[in-house]
Short mmCIF file of C-alpha atoms (C1' of nucleotides) in Angstrom, two decimals:
data_model
loop_
_atom_site.label_atom_id
_atom_site.label_comp_id
_atom_site.label_asym_id
_atom_site.label_seq_id
_atom_site.Cartn_x
_atom_site.Cartn_y
_atom_site.Cartn_z
CA MET A 1 101.13 85.61 101.87
CA LEU A 2 104.17 84.64 99.84
CA LEU A 3 104.71 88.27 98.96
CA ALA A 4 104.57 89.20 102.64
CA LEU A 5 107.13 86.49 103.40
CA LEU A 6 109.42 87.76 100.68
CA ASP A 7 111.23 89.97 103.20
CA GLY A 8 112.77 86.79 104.56
CA LYS A 9 111.18 87.14 107.97
CA ALA A 10 108.90 84.69 109.71
CA TYR A 11 105.23 85.39 110.35
CA THR A 12 102.36 83.63 112.06
CA ALA A 13 99.30 82.29 110.31
CA ASN A 14 97.14 85.08 111.69
CA GLU A 15 99.48 87.78 110.52
CA LEU A 16 99.70 86.31 107.06
CA ALA A 17 95.92 86.00 106.95
CA ARG A 18 95.58 89.69 107.75
CA ALA A 19 98.26 90.56 105.19
CA ALA A 20 96.38 88.66 102.50
CA GLY A 21 92.93 89.80 103.56
CA ILE A 22 91.58 86.32 104.29
CA THR A 23 90.42 84.51 107.41
CA PRO A 24 92.86 82.50 109.57
CA GLN A 25 91.19 79.23 108.53
CA THR A 26 91.79 79.91 104.87
CA ALA A 27 95.35 80.97 105.57
CA SER A 28 95.96 77.82 107.59
CA PHE A 29 94.66 75.73 104.70
CA HIS A 30 97.05 77.29 102.21
CA LEU A 31 100.02 77.46 104.54
CA ASP A 32 99.65 73.76 105.21
CA LYS A 33 99.66 73.03 101.49
CA MET A 34 102.68 75.20 100.84
CA SER A 35 104.56 73.67 103.75
CA LYS A 36 103.90 70.17 102.46
CA ALA A 37 104.96 71.27 98.99
CA GLY A 38 108.27 72.42 100.42
CA LEU A 39 107.78 76.10 99.75
CA LEU A 40 107.57 77.13 103.39
CA ALA A 41 109.45 76.20 106.52
CA LEU A 42 107.50 75.82 109.73
CA LEU A 43 108.86 76.79 113.13
CA ARG A 44 106.84 75.91 116.21
CA GLN A 45 107.65 78.13 119.16
CA GLY A 46 105.27 77.92 122.09
CA ARG A 47 101.77 78.51 120.88
CA TYR A 48 103.02 80.35 117.82
CA ARG A 49 103.70 78.72 114.50
CA TYR A 50 106.01 80.79 112.41
CA PHE A 51 106.12 80.37 108.66
CA ARG A 52 108.93 81.54 106.44
CA LEU A 53 110.13 80.83 102.93
CA ALA A 54 111.84 77.45 102.82
CA GLY A 55 115.00 78.86 101.27
CA PRO A 56 116.62 81.41 99.01
CA ASP A 57 115.62 79.37 95.95
CA VAL A 58 111.95 79.89 96.75
CA ALA A 59 112.56 83.62 97.21
CA ARG A 60 114.41 83.77 93.90
CA THR A 61 111.59 82.01 92.10
CA LEU A 62 109.06 84.41 93.57
CA GLU A 63 111.14 87.40 92.56
CA SER A 64 111.42 85.90 89.11
CA ILE A 65 107.65 85.60 88.81
CA LEU A 66 107.19 89.13 90.06
CA SER A 67 109.60 90.42 87.46
CA LEU A 68 107.20 89.17 84.82
CA GLN A 69 104.03 90.50 86.30
CA HIS A 70 103.61 92.91 89.17
CA ALA A 71 101.35 91.62 91.89
CA PRO A 72 99.36 93.77 94.30
CA SER A 73 101.25 94.39 97.53
CA PRO A 74 99.99 92.59 100.61
CA ARG A 75 98.76 94.62 103.54
CA GLN A 76 101.61 95.70 105.79
CA ILE A 77 102.18 93.56 108.86
CA VAL A 78 102.53 95.87 111.87
CA SER A 79 104.50 94.89 114.94
CA SER A 80 102.72 95.32 118.26
CA CYS A 81 106.03 95.65 120.08
CA PRO A 82 106.98 99.09 121.54
CA ALA A 83 109.90 100.67 119.69
CA ARG A 84 112.19 100.74 122.75
CA LEU A 85 111.88 97.04 123.40
CA ARG A 86 112.11 96.36 119.70
CA ALA A 87 115.57 97.90 119.51
CA ALA A 88 117.20 95.85 122.27
CA ARG A 89 115.86 93.79 125.15
CA THR A 90 116.54 90.64 127.10
CA CYS A 91 114.75 87.42 126.27
CA PHE A 92 115.09 85.37 129.48
CA ASP A 93 118.91 85.32 129.71
CA HIS A 94 120.01 86.45 126.25
CA VAL A 95 119.91 89.45 123.93
CA ALA A 96 116.86 89.96 121.73
CA GLY A 97 115.37 92.65 119.52
CA ALA A 98 117.08 94.34 116.59
CA LEU A 99 120.38 94.18 118.49
CA GLY A 100 120.14 90.42 118.97
CA VAL A 101 119.43 89.93 115.28
CA ARG A 102 122.34 92.19 114.31
CA ILE A 103 124.70 90.12 116.44
CA TYR A 104 123.34 86.89 115.01
CA ARG A 105 123.78 88.12 111.45
CA ALA A 106 127.29 89.44 112.03
CA LEU A 107 128.58 86.28 113.69
CA THR A 108 127.02 83.81 111.26
CA SER A 109 128.19 85.73 108.18
CA ARG A 110 131.70 85.65 109.69
CA GLY A 111 131.58 81.90 110.00
CA TRP A 112 131.99 82.04 113.75
CA THR A 113 129.06 79.69 114.21
CA THR A 114 127.92 76.60 112.38
CA HIS A 115 124.56 74.92 112.48
CA ALA A 116 123.96 71.20 112.53
CA GLY A 117 120.22 70.88 112.29
CA ALA A 118 118.57 73.03 114.93
CA GLN A 119 121.76 73.18 117.03
CA PHE A 120 124.29 75.95 116.62
CA ALA A 121 127.87 75.78 117.83
CA VAL A 122 130.69 78.32 118.03
CA THR A 123 133.58 77.39 115.74
CA ALA A 124 137.30 77.45 116.39
CA ALA A 125 137.55 80.46 114.07
CA ALA A 126 135.84 82.48 116.77
CA ALA A 127 138.70 82.01 119.28
CA ASP A 128 139.79 85.66 119.15
CA PHE A 129 136.21 86.78 119.39
CA LEU A 130 135.64 84.65 122.49
CA GLY A 131 138.86 85.99 124.03
CA GLU A 132 137.59 89.51 123.47
CA LEU A 133 134.46 88.60 125.37
CA GLY A 134 136.53 87.10 128.17
CA ILE A 135 135.32 83.58 127.56
CA PRO A 136 138.19 81.07 127.92
CA GLY A 137 138.86 79.10 124.75
CA ASP A 138 138.68 75.74 126.49
CA THR A 139 134.95 76.18 127.06
CA LEU A 140 134.48 75.18 123.42
CA PRO A 141 132.26 73.87 121.99
CA VAL A 142 129.75 76.42 123.19
CA LYS A 143 126.31 75.41 122.06
CA SER A 144 123.53 77.70 121.03
CA THR A 145 119.91 77.42 120.05
CA PRO A 146 118.59 79.77 117.39
CA CYS A 147 115.56 81.55 118.84
CA LEU A 148 113.14 83.37 116.57
CA ASP A 149 112.98 86.98 117.66
CA TRP A 150 109.42 87.94 118.53
CA SER A 151 109.62 91.53 117.29
CA GLU A 152 112.08 91.15 114.43
CA ARG A 153 110.98 87.76 113.16
CA GLU A 154 114.55 86.75 112.52
CA PHE A 155 116.88 84.57 114.58
CA HIS A 156 119.02 85.56 117.55
CA PHE A 157 121.30 83.47 119.74
CA ALA A 158 119.87 81.68 122.77
CA GLY A 159 121.21 78.68 124.68
CA ASP A 160 124.58 78.60 126.45
CA PHE A 161 126.19 80.95 123.97
CA GLY A 162 123.35 83.45 124.21
CA ARG A 163 123.70 83.52 128.00
CA LEU A 164 127.49 83.92 127.97
CA LEU A 165 127.19 86.64 125.33
CA LEU A 166 124.76 88.74 127.37
CA GLN A 167 126.82 88.31 130.56
CA ALA A 168 130.00 89.41 128.76
CA MET A 169 128.33 92.39 127.11
CA LEU A 170 126.93 93.54 130.43
CA SER A 171 130.20 93.14 132.31
CA HIS A 172 132.10 95.06 129.61
CA ARG A 173 129.35 97.70 129.79
CA TRP A 174 128.71 97.34 126.04
CA VAL A 175 125.05 97.18 126.95
CA LEU A 176 123.31 98.49 130.05
CA GLY A 177 120.38 96.72 131.65
CA GLY A 178 117.61 98.16 133.78
CA LYS A 179 114.76 96.90 135.84
CA SER A 180 112.63 96.39 132.70
CA ARG A 181 113.71 94.04 129.92
CA GLN A 182 115.00 96.99 127.94
CA LEU A 183 118.70 97.14 127.05
CA THR A 184 120.75 100.17 126.02
CA LEU A 185 123.69 99.88 123.64
CA THR A 186 126.60 102.06 124.86
CA GLU A 187 129.07 103.87 122.62
CA ALA A 188 131.72 101.27 123.39
CA GLY A 189 129.22 98.61 122.47
CA GLN A 190 128.45 100.29 119.18
CA ARG A 191 132.15 100.36 118.25
CA ARG A 192 132.50 96.71 119.19
CA LEU A 193 129.46 95.67 117.18
CA ALA A 194 130.61 97.67 114.16
CA ALA A 195 133.95 95.82 114.32
CA TRP A 196 132.19 92.44 114.30
CA GLU A 197 130.10 93.48 111.33
CA ILE A 198 133.00 94.34 109.04
CA MET B 1 102.55 73.42 77.01
CA LEU B 2 104.96 75.83 78.66
CA LEU B 3 107.31 72.92 79.35
CA ALA B 4 107.17 71.93 75.71
CA LEU B 5 107.98 75.51 74.70
CA LEU B 6 110.94 75.60 77.06
CA ASP B 7 113.24 74.44 74.27
CA GLY B 8 112.87 77.95 72.83
CA LYS B 9 111.25 76.72 69.65
CA ALA B 10 107.86 77.73 68.28
CA TYR B 11 104.95 75.32 68.09
CA THR B 12 101.41 75.41 66.80
CA ALA B 13 98.33 75.17 68.98
CA ASN B 14 97.62 71.64 67.78
CA GLU B 15 101.11 70.44 68.55
CA LEU B 16 101.01 71.94 72.01
CA ALA B 17 97.60 70.40 72.61
CA ARG B 18 98.99 66.98 71.73
CA ALA B 19 102.05 67.60 73.92
CA ALA B 20 99.84 68.44 76.88
CA GLY B 21 97.26 65.73 76.23
CA ILE B 22 94.31 68.08 75.77
CA THR B 23 92.06 68.99 72.85
CA PRO B 24 92.93 71.87 70.47
CA GLN B 25 90.02 73.95 71.80
CA THR B 26 91.31 73.79 75.34
CA ALA B 27 94.83 74.55 74.19
CA SER B 28 93.61 77.53 72.20
CA PHE B 29 91.81 78.83 75.26
CA HIS B 30 94.93 78.72 77.41
CA LEU B 31 97.31 79.93 74.73
CA ASP B 32 95.11 82.96 74.23
CA LYS B 33 95.22 83.73 77.93
CA MET B 34 98.97 83.32 78.14
CA SER B 35 99.51 85.46 75.05
CA LYS B 36 97.41 88.26 76.52
CA ALA B 37 99.28 87.93 79.80
CA GLY B 38 102.52 88.49 77.95
CA LEU B 39 103.96 85.04 78.56
CA LEU B 40 103.84 83.91 74.95
CA ALA B 41 104.64 85.53 71.63
CA LEU B 42 102.36 84.80 68.70
CA LEU B 43 103.59 84.49 65.14
CA ARG B 44 101.01 84.18 62.38
CA GLN B 45 102.42 82.54 59.29
CA GLY B 46 99.89 81.48 56.70
CA ARG B 47 97.31 79.32 58.32
CA TYR B 48 99.64 78.40 61.13
CA ARG B 49 99.84 80.26 64.41
CA TYR B 50 103.14 79.64 66.10
CA PHE B 51 103.49 80.18 69.81
CA ARG B 52 106.78 80.59 71.61
CA LEU B 53 107.91 81.93 74.97
CA ALA B 54 107.76 85.73 74.96
CA GLY B 55 111.37 86.07 76.04
CA PRO B 56 114.30 84.70 78.02
CA ASP B 57 112.84 86.12 81.23
CA VAL B 58 109.82 83.85 80.88
CA ALA B 59 112.09 80.88 80.24
CA ARG B 60 114.19 81.76 83.28
CA THR B 61 111.12 81.98 85.48
CA LEU B 62 109.91 78.61 84.27
CA GLU B 63 113.29 77.04 84.90
CA SER B 64 113.25 78.58 88.34
CA ILE B 65 109.88 77.04 89.13
CA LEU B 66 111.04 73.69 87.81
CA SER B 67 114.09 73.81 90.03
CA LEU B 68 111.75 73.83 93.03
CA GLN B 69 109.47 71.06 91.89
CA HIS B 70 109.88 68.65 89.03
CA ALA B 71 106.94 68.60 86.67
CA PRO B 72 105.93 65.68 84.46
CA SER B 73 107.46 65.95 81.01
CA PRO B 74 105.11 66.79 78.17
CA ARG B 75 104.64 64.33 75.35
CA GLN B 76 107.36 64.69 72.73
CA ILE B 77 106.41 66.74 69.68
CA VAL B 78 107.42 64.77 66.59
CA SER B 79 108.23 66.45 63.32
CA SER B 80 106.46 65.10 60.25
CA CYS B 81 109.26 66.35 57.98
CA PRO B 82 111.53 63.74 56.31
CA ALA B 83 115.08 63.81 57.69
CA ARG B 84 116.67 64.74 54.34
CA LEU B 85 114.54 67.82 53.86
CA ARG B 86 114.92 68.67 57.52
CA ALA B 87 118.68 68.96 57.20
CA ALA B 88 118.77 71.44 54.31
CA ARG B 89 116.24 72.52 51.72
CA THR B 90 115.05 75.54 49.81
CA CYS B 91 112.07 77.54 50.99
CA PHE B 92 110.95 79.38 47.84
CA ASP B 93 114.20 81.27 47.10
CA HIS B 94 116.17 80.91 50.33
CA VAL B 95 117.84 78.29 52.54
CA ALA B 96 115.72 76.47 55.13
CA GLY B 97 116.02 73.49 57.42
CA ALA B 98 118.70 72.92 60.03
CA LEU B 99 121.22 74.56 57.69
CA GLY B 100 119.16 77.74 57.39
CA VAL B 101 118.79 77.94 61.15
CA ARG B 102 122.53 77.39 61.65
CA ILE B 103 123.31 80.26 59.30
CA TYR B 104 120.78 82.49 61.03
CA ARG B 105 122.23 81.75 64.45
CA ALA B 106 125.82 82.25 63.35
CA LEU B 107 125.21 85.60 61.66
CA THR B 108 123.01 87.09 64.36
CA SER B 109 125.36 86.08 67.17
CA ARG B 110 128.15 87.77 65.20
CA GLY B 111 126.20 91.01 65.05
CA TRP B 112 126.11 90.93 61.26
CA THR B 113 122.38 91.55 61.28
CA THR B 114 120.16 93.79 63.35
CA HIS B 115 116.45 93.64 63.74
CA ALA B 116 114.10 96.58 63.92
CA GLY B 117 110.73 95.06 64.67
CA ALA B 118 110.00 92.30 62.18
CA GLN B 119 112.55 93.65 59.68
CA PHE B 120 116.13 92.45 59.65
CA ALA B 121 119.00 94.32 58.00
CA VAL B 122 122.64 93.43 57.34
CA THR B 123 125.00 95.71 59.27
CA ALA B 124 128.19 97.41 58.10
CA ALA B 125 130.16 94.97 60.28
CA ALA B 126 129.26 92.29 57.76
CA ALA B 127 131.18 93.99 54.91
CA ASP B 128 133.89 91.32 54.77
CA PHE B 129 131.30 88.60 54.96
CA LEU B 130 129.36 90.09 52.04
CA GLY B 131 132.58 90.41 50.06
CA GLU B 132 133.25 86.74 50.66
CA LEU B 133 129.85 85.95 49.22
CA GLY B 134 130.56 88.16 46.21
CA ILE B 135 127.90 90.70 47.09
CA PRO B 136 129.14 94.25 46.43
CA GLY B 137 129.19 96.45 49.56
CA ASP B 138 127.18 99.22 47.94
CA THR B 139 124.09 97.02 47.86
CA LEU B 140 123.69 97.82 51.57
CA PRO B 141 121.33 97.94 53.31
CA VAL B 142 120.22 94.45 52.41
CA LYS B 143 116.91 93.72 54.03
CA SER B 144 115.75 90.41 55.35
CA THR B 145 112.59 88.98 56.79
CA PRO B 146 112.91 86.37 59.51
CA CYS B 147 110.96 83.31 58.43
CA LEU B 148 110.02 80.65 60.95
CA ASP B 149 111.49 77.38 59.77
CA TRP B 150 108.75 74.80 59.34
CA SER B 151 110.79 71.78 60.40
CA GLU B 152 113.12 73.40 62.95
CA ARG B 153 110.71 75.90 64.49
CA GLU B 154 113.41 78.51 64.67
CA PHE B 155 114.12 81.46 62.40
CA HIS B 156 116.05 81.50 59.15
CA PHE B 157 116.74 84.36 56.72
CA ALA B 158 114.23 85.14 53.97
CA GLY B 159 113.68 88.35 51.99
CA ASP B 160 116.35 89.99 49.82
CA PHE B 161 119.20 88.75 51.96
CA GLY B 162 117.87 85.21 52.03
CA ARG B 163 117.72 85.17 48.24
CA LEU B 164 121.21 86.65 47.75
CA LEU B 165 122.60 84.22 50.30
CA LEU B 166 121.22 81.14 48.52
CA GLN B 167 122.39 82.39 45.10
CA ALA B 168 125.90 83.01 46.42
CA MET B 169 126.11 79.66 48.18
CA LEU B 170 124.99 77.87 45.01
CA SER B 171 127.40 79.74 42.73
CA HIS B 172 130.32 79.04 45.09
CA ARG B 173 129.19 75.39 45.18
CA TRP B 174 128.94 75.51 49.01
CA VAL B 175 125.59 73.87 48.58
CA LEU B 176 124.26 71.80 45.69
CA GLY B 177 120.66 71.86 44.57
CA GLY B 178 118.65 69.24 42.77
CA LYS B 179 115.29 68.89 41.14
CA SER B 180 113.66 68.47 44.57
CA ARG B 181 113.84 71.14 47.27
CA GLN B 182 116.64 69.21 48.94
CA LEU B 183 120.04 70.89 49.33
CA THR B 184 123.39 69.24 49.97
CA LEU B 185 126.14 70.95 51.93
CA THR B 186 129.52 70.42 50.27
CA GLU B 187 132.84 70.10 52.09
CA ALA B 188 133.78 73.63 51.07
CA GLY B 189 130.45 74.79 52.43
CA GLN B 190 131.06 73.04 55.73
CA ARG B 191 134.41 74.78 56.13
CA ARG B 192 132.85 78.13 55.27
CA LEU B 193 129.99 77.65 57.73
CA ALA B 194 132.35 76.56 60.50
CA ALA B 195 134.33 79.77 59.96
CA TRP B 196 131.20 81.87 60.33
CA GLU B 197 130.28 80.09 63.53
CA ILE B 198 133.51 80.78 65.35
"C1'" DG C 1 91.28 76.09 137.38
"C1'" DT C 2 89.51 79.46 134.24
"C1'" DA C 3 89.84 82.59 130.60
"C1'" DC C 4 91.79 83.68 126.37
"C1'" DA C 5 94.36 83.87 122.18
"C1'" DG C 6 96.55 81.37 118.40
"C1'" DG C 7 95.72 77.84 115.46
"C1'" DT C 8 93.57 73.83 113.12
"C1'" DT C 9 89.89 70.69 111.41
"C1'" DC C 10 85.40 69.85 109.46
"C1'" DG C 11 81.62 70.65 106.59
"C1'" DA C 12 79.13 73.15 103.36
"C1'" DC C 13 78.61 76.51 99.91
"C1'" DG C 14 79.56 79.21 95.74
"C1'" DG C 15 82.12 80.74 92.00
"C1'" DG C 16 85.49 79.90 88.89
"C1'" DT C 17 87.59 77.40 85.54
"C1'" DA C 18 89.18 73.61 82.76
"C1'" DT C 19 87.22 70.74 79.70
"C1'" DC C 20 85.09 69.14 75.38
"C1'" DG C 21 81.33 68.76 71.49
"C1'" DA C 22 79.59 71.28 67.90
"C1'" DA C 23 79.75 74.79 64.80
"C1'" DG C 24 82.06 78.51 62.52
"C1'" DT C 25 86.12 81.02 60.18
"C1'" DA C 26 90.42 81.25 57.63
"C1'" DT C 27 94.06 79.32 54.62
"C1'" DG C 28 96.09 76.29 51.26
"C1'" DG C 29 96.01 72.77 47.91
"C1'" DA C 30 93.82 69.74 44.32
"C1'" DT D 1 85.22 74.94 43.00
"C1'" DC D 2 85.65 71.88 46.47
"C1'" DC D 3 87.77 69.88 50.24
"C1'" DA D 4 91.10 69.28 53.91
"C1'" DT D 5 93.47 71.36 57.57
"C1'" DA D 6 94.43 74.70 61.29
"C1'" DC D 7 92.32 77.12 64.52
"C1'" DT D 8 88.81 79.68 67.13
"C1'" DT D 9 84.31 80.68 69.27
"C1'" DC D 10 80.28 79.31 71.69
"C1'" DG D 11 77.74 76.80 74.96
"C1'" DA D 12 77.18 73.45 78.39
"C1'" DT D 13 78.95 70.61 81.98
"C1'" DA D 14 81.50 68.86 85.71
"C1'" DC D 15 84.49 69.49 89.07
"C1'" DC D 16 87.95 71.63 91.55
"C1'" DC D 17 89.14 74.85 94.83
"C1'" DG D 18 88.98 78.87 97.71
"C1'" DT D 19 86.23 80.56 101.13
"C1'" DC D 20 84.14 80.98 105.73
"C1'" DG D 21 81.16 79.57 110.06
"C1'" DA D 22 81.36 76.56 113.73
"C1'" DA D 23 83.61 73.62 116.63
"C1'" DC D 24 87.76 71.82 118.52
"C1'" DC D 25 92.65 71.71 120.13
"C1'" DT D 26 96.64 73.67 122.59
"C1'" DG D 27 99.51 76.47 124.81
"C1'" DT D 28 99.97 81.05 128.01
"C1'" DA D 29 98.47 84.25 131.68
"C1'" DC D 30 96.35 85.20 135.98
#
DNA sequence: GTACAGGTTCGACGGGTATCGAAGTATGGA
DNA sequence: TCCATACTTCGATACCCGTCGAACCTGTAC
């Protein structure tokens, strides 16, 4: 299970059980122990309980152990999400899927958001970025809740900021919506995203 | 036992058993397993079997694990060697004790010796050093056997080089011998050693 | 509400494994 | 030659721990 979690993503107890070739009860037993020992972080979201490595130090230690002795690979965890929705979709009122995760990664690595506990907030450093979106600067602080992406198992932006972001991207035609939840990234949107990622 | 070995020194099965608070049989059982798993290196010397961590990668992994969770310290391993002999003494025909280990460390970190398996040899880079000792350069290659120091549990030089080294240090009066195995480092010797260690 | 899926808790079982006593094998010293 | 010491092997025991079946809890969907 730890090996499966080594990709940094979050997985449910059932998925990890399948990856390790054990029953969900057994997995639950071990996951509970590892959580209490501080190796894993638990994230309750609806009826799902996502587990992920508690931090980069745990990942480093695991890698270190693996460098000594190769362990058998866990069974691959397959996503049940259709590829189209996986790429980009709406999650209630914000962007989800691989696109949502890309945005989250780009903005956090730029320092445009800070997290205080479970709450995220857009920083003053993001003023230009907000202007680009057409969001007036005096709306700061814009709050956000990190939401674990169902298909990607990484975070994307939800909350106020997530809503404003989707609205702006739609109005600039950086993404196109449809009647389904699917989103399509336009060429203009790709250029914009690439600029944020630099 | 692994915690006790984390100082990089080599210890016997009995010592490690005492450090871990288990019987020698149990220690032997585990040490055998860890040796076969490639975690420990075994060094037979007479009737003693010295165990040490197989390499710096093992030490790094242990440190990494310890950084996640503090483990109880093992019982201290006490040396039964009198302090005087521990500082500097002869071991048959070469220098042993803390002094021998210091010399070994200084010369190896300078690249003046290379090891091919269990055999050590003095390199050409040590020409000036050999001249200083009064050993003619054409005696190269001077071979050496690393000998695990009984009191320090680290290596010192034995073999041809160990013998030549002791003779030279005695004739230059860098160390003084006596009727016992004890050696005394003179002031000139201290200066010389400090120069090698730079 | 009812059905269902994700998840946990409980209890019991079975195998593994750490442990030590006793006995055996080497090595070194008296 | 004899003994002490270092260490291992063997065998037996006790217990820990991983495992799963069954039952229970808790959200989501219709």
